[in-house]
PDB file of C-alpha atoms in Angstrom:
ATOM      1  CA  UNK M   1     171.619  69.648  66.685  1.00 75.00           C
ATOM      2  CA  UNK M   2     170.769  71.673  69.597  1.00 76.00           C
ATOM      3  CA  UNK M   3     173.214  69.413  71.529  1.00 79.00           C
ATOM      4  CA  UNK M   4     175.607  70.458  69.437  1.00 81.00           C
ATOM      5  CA  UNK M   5     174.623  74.195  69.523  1.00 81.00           C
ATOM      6  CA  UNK M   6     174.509  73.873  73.331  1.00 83.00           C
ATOM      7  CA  UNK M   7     177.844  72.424  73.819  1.00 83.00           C
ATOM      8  CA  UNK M   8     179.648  75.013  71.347  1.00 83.00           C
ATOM      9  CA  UNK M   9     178.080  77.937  73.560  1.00 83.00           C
ATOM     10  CA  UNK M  10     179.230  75.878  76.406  1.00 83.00           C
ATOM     11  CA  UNK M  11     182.723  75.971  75.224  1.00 85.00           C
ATOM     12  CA  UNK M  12     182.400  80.266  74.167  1.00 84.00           C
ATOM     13  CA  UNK M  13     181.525  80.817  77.631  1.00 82.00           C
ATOM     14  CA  UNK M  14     184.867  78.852  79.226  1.00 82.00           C
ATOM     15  CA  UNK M  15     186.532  80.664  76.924  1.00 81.00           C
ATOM     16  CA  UNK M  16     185.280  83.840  77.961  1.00 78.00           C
ATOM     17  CA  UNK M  17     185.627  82.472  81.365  1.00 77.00           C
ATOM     18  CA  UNK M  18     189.820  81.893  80.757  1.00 76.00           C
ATOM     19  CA  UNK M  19     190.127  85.380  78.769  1.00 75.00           C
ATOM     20  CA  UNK M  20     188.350  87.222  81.431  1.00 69.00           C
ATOM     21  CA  UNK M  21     190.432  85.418  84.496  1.00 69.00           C
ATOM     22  CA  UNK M  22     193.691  85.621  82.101  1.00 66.00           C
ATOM     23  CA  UNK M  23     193.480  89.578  80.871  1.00 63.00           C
ATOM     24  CA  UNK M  24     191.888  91.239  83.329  1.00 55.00           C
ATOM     25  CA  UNK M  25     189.992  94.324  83.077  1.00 51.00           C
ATOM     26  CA  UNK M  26     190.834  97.521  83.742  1.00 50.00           C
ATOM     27  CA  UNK M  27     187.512  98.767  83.608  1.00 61.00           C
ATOM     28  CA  UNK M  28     185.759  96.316  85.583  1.00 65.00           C
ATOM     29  CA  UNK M  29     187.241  94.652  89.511  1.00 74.00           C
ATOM     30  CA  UNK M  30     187.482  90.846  89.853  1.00 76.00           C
ATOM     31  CA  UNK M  31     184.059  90.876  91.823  1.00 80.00           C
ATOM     32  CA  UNK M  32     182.223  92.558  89.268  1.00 78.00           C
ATOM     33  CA  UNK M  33     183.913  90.253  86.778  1.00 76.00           C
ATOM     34  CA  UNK M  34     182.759  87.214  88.922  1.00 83.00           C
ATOM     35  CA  UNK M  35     179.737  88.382  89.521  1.00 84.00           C
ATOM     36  CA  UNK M  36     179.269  88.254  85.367  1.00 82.00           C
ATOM     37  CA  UNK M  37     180.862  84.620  85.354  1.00 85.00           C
ATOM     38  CA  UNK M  38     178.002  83.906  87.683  1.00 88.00           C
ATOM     39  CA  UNK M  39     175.400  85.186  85.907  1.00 88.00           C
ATOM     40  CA  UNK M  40     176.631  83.591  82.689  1.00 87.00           C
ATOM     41  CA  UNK M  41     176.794  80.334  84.545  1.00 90.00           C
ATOM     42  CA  UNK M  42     173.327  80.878  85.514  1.00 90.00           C
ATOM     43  CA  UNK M  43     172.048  81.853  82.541  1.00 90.00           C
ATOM     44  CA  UNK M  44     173.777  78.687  80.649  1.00 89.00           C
ATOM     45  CA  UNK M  45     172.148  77.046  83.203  1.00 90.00           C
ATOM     46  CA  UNK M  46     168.586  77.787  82.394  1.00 91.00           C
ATOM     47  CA  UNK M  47     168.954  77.054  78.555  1.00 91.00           C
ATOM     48  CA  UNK M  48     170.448  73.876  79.560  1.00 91.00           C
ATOM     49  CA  UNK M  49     167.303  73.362  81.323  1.00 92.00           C
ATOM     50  CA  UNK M  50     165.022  75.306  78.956  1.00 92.00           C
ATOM     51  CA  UNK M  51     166.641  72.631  76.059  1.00 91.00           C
ATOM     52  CA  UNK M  52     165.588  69.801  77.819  1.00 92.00           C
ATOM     53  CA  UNK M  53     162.333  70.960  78.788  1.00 93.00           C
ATOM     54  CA  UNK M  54     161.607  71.840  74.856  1.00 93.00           C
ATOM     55  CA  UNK M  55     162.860  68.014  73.900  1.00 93.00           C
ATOM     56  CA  UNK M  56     160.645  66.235  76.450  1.00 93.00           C
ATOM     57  CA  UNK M  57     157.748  68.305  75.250  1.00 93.00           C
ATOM     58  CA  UNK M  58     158.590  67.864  71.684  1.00 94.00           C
ATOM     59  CA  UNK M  59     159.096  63.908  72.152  1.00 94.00           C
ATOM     60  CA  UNK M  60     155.114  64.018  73.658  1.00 93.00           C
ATOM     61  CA  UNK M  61     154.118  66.224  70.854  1.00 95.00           C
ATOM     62  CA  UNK M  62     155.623  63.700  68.303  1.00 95.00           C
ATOM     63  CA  UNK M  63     154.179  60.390  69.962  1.00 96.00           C
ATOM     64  CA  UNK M  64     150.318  62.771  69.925  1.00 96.00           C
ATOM     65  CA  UNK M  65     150.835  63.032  65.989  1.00 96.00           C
ATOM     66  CA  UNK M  66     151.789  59.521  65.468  1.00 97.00           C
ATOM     67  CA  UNK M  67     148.681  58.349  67.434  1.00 97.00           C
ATOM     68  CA  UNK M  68     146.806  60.932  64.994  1.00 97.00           C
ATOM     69  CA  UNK M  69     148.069  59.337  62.397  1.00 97.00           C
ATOM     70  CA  UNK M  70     147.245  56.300  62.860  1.00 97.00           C
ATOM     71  CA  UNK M  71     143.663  57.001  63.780  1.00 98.00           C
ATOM     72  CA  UNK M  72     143.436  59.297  61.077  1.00 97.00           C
ATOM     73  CA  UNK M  73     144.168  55.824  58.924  1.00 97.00           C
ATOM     74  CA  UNK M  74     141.624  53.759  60.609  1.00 97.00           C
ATOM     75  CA  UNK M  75     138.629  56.323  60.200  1.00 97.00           C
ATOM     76  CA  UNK M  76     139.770  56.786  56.776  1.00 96.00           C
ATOM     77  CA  UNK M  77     139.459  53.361  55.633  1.00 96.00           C
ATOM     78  CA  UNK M  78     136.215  53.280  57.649  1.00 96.00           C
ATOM     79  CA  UNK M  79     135.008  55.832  55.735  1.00 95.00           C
ATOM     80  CA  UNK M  80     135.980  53.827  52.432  1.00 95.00           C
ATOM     81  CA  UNK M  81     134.259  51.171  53.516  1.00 93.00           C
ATOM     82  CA  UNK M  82     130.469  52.605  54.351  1.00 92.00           C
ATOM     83  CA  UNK M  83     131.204  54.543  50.827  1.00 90.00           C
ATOM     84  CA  UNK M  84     131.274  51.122  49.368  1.00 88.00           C
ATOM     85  CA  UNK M  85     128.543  49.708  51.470  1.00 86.00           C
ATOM     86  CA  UNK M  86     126.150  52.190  50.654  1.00 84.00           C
ATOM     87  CA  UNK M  87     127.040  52.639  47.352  1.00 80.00           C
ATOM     88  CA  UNK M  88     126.515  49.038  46.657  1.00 78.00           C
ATOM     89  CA  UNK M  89     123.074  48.869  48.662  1.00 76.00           C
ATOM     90  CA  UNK M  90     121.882  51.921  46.041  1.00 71.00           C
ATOM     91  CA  UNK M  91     118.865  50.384  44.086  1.00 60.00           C
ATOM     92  CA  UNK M  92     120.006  50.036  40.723  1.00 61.00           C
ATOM     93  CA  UNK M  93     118.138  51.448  37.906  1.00 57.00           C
ATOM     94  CA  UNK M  94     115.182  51.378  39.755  1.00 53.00           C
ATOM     95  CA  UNK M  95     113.519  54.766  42.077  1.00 57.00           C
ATOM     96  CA  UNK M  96     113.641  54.116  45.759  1.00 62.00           C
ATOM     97  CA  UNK M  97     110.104  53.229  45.831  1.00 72.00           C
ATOM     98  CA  UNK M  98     108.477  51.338  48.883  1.00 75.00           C
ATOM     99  CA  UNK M  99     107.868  48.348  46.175  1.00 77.00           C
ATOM    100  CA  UNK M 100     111.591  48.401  45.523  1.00 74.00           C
ATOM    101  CA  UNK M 101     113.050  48.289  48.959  1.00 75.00           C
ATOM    102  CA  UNK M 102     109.875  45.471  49.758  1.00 81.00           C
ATOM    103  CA  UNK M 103     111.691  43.380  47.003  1.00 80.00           C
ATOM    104  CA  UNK M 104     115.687  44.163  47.686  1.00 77.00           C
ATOM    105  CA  UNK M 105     114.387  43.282  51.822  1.00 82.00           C
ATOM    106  CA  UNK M 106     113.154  40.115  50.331  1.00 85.00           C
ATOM    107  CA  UNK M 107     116.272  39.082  48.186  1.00 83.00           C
ATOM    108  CA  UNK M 108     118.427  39.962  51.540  1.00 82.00           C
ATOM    109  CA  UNK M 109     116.583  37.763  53.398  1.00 79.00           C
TER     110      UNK M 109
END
């Protein structure tokens, strides 16, 4: 999309460019009205550059979130399991007395 923008501007500017060199002004000589072509060049210039600068940082930012993201699945199902695992290793019914953890030792072992 901002190709697109980029190269419409592009084509405004020759425009400009072709109206300028075409009419003429009577306000302004033909230096002063190259000097302004210039600039406009040079300004088209630097968002050209400033575009491509803002896509290659964008494409890094993009690969960072998809490593996040898939991290951020692996801890989660982590997470599920020890839930499960110490849910599961809860005494059941019984307190957590030393007696009970002497007996639940033994029937692990």
């Amino acid at each position: 999309e901002l190709d697109n923008q980029l190269t419409a501007k592009s084509k405004t500017l020759d425009e400009l460019k072709q109206s300028l060199a075409s009419n003429g002004s009577a306000e302004q000589t033909p230096e002063a009205q190259s000097l302004r072509i210039a600039e406009l060049c040079e300004m088209k210039d630097s968002i050209v550059n400033q575009v491509a600068q803002l896509k290659a940082s964008m494409e890094s930012i993009l690969e960072q979130w998809k490593a996040y993201d898939e991290i951020y699945a692996e801890v989660s199902l982590m997470t599920t399991r020890y839930l499960y695992c110490i849910d599961q290793c809860k005494p059941s019914g019984e307190e957590a007395s030393l007696e009970a953890l002497k007996k639940q030792v033994k029937t692990l072992q």
